[in-house]
XYZ file of C-alpha atoms in Angstrom:
165
model
C -96.193 -47.522 47.656
C -98.895 -45.942 45.694
C -99.363 -45.034 41.954
C -100.370 -40.332 44.396
C -97.598 -41.179 46.473
C -94.116 -41.820 44.070
C -96.021 -38.655 41.628
C -96.402 -36.595 44.990
C -92.133 -37.893 45.682
C -91.620 -37.549 42.146
C -92.447 -33.743 42.490
C -91.112 -32.876 45.827
C -88.127 -33.879 43.532
C -87.980 -32.134 41.009
C -89.580 -28.634 42.896
C -86.039 -29.451 45.192
C -83.860 -29.987 42.898
C -84.249 -26.601 41.037
C -84.198 -24.672 44.115
C -81.345 -25.682 44.546
C -79.989 -25.161 41.224
C -81.549 -21.207 41.646
C -79.459 -20.911 45.082
C -75.923 -22.586 43.601
C -76.719 -20.069 40.808
C -77.822 -17.334 42.738
C -75.055 -14.900 42.765
C -75.491 -11.920 44.781
C -73.770 -9.486 44.057
C -75.089 -9.567 40.212
C -78.443 -7.869 42.862
C -76.466 -5.228 43.836
C -76.165 -3.686 40.416
C -79.117 -4.190 39.841
C -79.576 -0.485 40.086
C -77.124 0.401 36.995
C -78.717 -1.552 34.675
C -82.131 -0.050 35.848
C -81.224 3.728 35.902
C -77.511 3.423 33.349
C -79.568 6.548 31.686
C -78.105 8.928 34.672
C -75.553 6.551 35.323
C -74.723 7.701 31.987
C -74.845 11.501 32.184
C -73.463 11.711 35.665
C -70.104 10.552 33.786
C -71.036 12.802 31.076
C -71.289 16.129 33.203
C -69.347 14.582 35.341
C -66.199 14.497 32.503
C -67.880 17.097 31.124
C -66.875 19.165 34.497
C -63.750 18.094 35.655
C -61.984 18.622 31.694
C -63.224 21.951 32.348
C -61.369 22.521 35.458
C -58.068 20.885 35.006
C -55.601 20.073 32.186
C -53.335 18.199 33.334
C -53.115 14.494 32.356
C -53.463 12.646 35.792
C -56.268 14.083 38.637
C -55.649 12.366 41.889
C -59.412 11.074 43.838
C -61.676 14.519 43.763
C -65.407 13.738 45.292
C -67.736 15.244 42.966
C -70.563 13.475 45.861
C -69.544 12.626 50.024
C -73.067 12.436 51.971
C -70.329 12.609 55.160
C -69.349 15.548 54.235
C -71.516 19.200 54.494
C -71.644 20.964 51.783
C -71.877 17.272 49.819
C -70.951 18.149 46.786
C -67.866 20.058 45.262
C -68.412 23.530 44.440
C -68.136 23.180 41.310
C -70.922 21.009 40.183
C -73.568 22.762 39.141
C -78.107 21.774 40.933
C -78.385 19.393 37.215
C -75.178 17.016 38.468
C -76.080 17.122 41.225
C -79.962 16.672 41.080
C -78.687 13.600 39.065
C -75.935 11.850 40.991
C -78.882 12.587 44.692
C -81.486 10.662 42.184
C -79.101 7.841 42.458
C -78.749 7.777 45.690
C -83.122 8.126 46.967
C -82.860 5.175 44.451
C -79.591 3.294 45.902
C -82.032 3.609 49.097
C -78.537 5.947 50.335
C -76.552 3.590 50.561
C -75.054 5.750 47.521
C -72.103 7.085 49.904
C -69.128 9.047 47.289
C -69.517 9.486 43.780
C -65.068 9.935 42.718
C -63.357 10.844 40.467
C -59.434 10.406 38.920
C -57.825 10.456 35.808
C -54.578 8.262 35.563
C -52.464 7.658 32.206
C -55.652 10.993 30.826
C -58.084 8.007 31.518
C -60.812 9.262 33.370
C -62.133 6.716 36.020
C -65.474 7.314 37.612
C -67.005 5.678 40.863
C -70.047 5.701 42.335
C -69.259 4.040 46.552
C -72.092 2.274 47.865
C -72.628 1.407 51.009
C -68.951 2.026 52.671
C -69.527 1.157 56.068
C -71.466 -2.182 55.082
C -74.440 -1.897 57.142
C -76.073 -4.025 53.770
C -73.374 -6.238 52.929
C -70.351 -5.902 51.640
C -69.299 -2.718 49.993
C -69.754 -2.096 45.924
C -68.614 0.088 43.766
C -70.138 0.948 40.357
C -67.199 2.457 38.106
C -66.897 3.399 35.150
C -63.299 3.469 32.684
C -62.598 2.738 29.102
C -60.053 0.887 30.325
C -60.223 -2.295 32.130
C -57.644 -2.793 32.424
C -56.306 0.788 34.921
C -59.288 -0.450 36.628
C -57.481 -3.275 37.141
C -54.775 -1.180 37.801
C -56.346 1.205 40.384
C -57.748 -1.496 42.706
C -54.194 -3.350 42.446
C -52.982 -0.986 44.174
C -55.610 -1.011 46.846
C -55.318 -2.815 50.534
C -58.458 -4.986 49.793
C -59.259 -7.731 48.076
C -62.052 -7.310 45.445
C -64.455 -9.369 42.434
C -64.482 -6.921 39.620
C -67.576 -7.834 36.672
C -68.265 -6.254 33.508
C -71.542 -4.866 33.393
C -71.200 -2.738 30.880
C -68.622 -1.198 27.916
C -66.094 0.985 30.153
C -68.641 0.624 33.222
C -67.388 -2.736 35.925
C -69.037 -3.948 39.877
C -66.892 -4.051 42.204
C -67.013 -6.233 45.100
C -64.412 -5.287 48.236
C -64.665 -8.240 50.349
């Protein structure tokens, strides 16, 4: 074999190994959460306004699921959601290419649980949630009660990604 052929073969093998390493380490669920990483401030703003809104509506320690936003309902927003909060949620929906289906709020043991549910009908892959809760064990407890398998990913302090399998 000539020197040129060996060089070409060596470079080809290196490129194939690099590509294989990328494919093995690639986690498609991480790509889903890029909307959170790119627009975390907007998610935090929705969280803050939702917590204030829900605290003003109900003083009980536990609240069942309240749909703050549902793209399958008319009107899409809970009656008490003001236009500023509506605009923030609609912006997240636009950034998600309208795959944001629901924003749900509940409170369990006095702790708020806010869920952004994406791709409910699985048109673009598995359904996934971006969830805020101060307690990871509370998130795990809430999803353990659901009849689904899920994969939990920590995104930031109090924020989690949930991929429904």
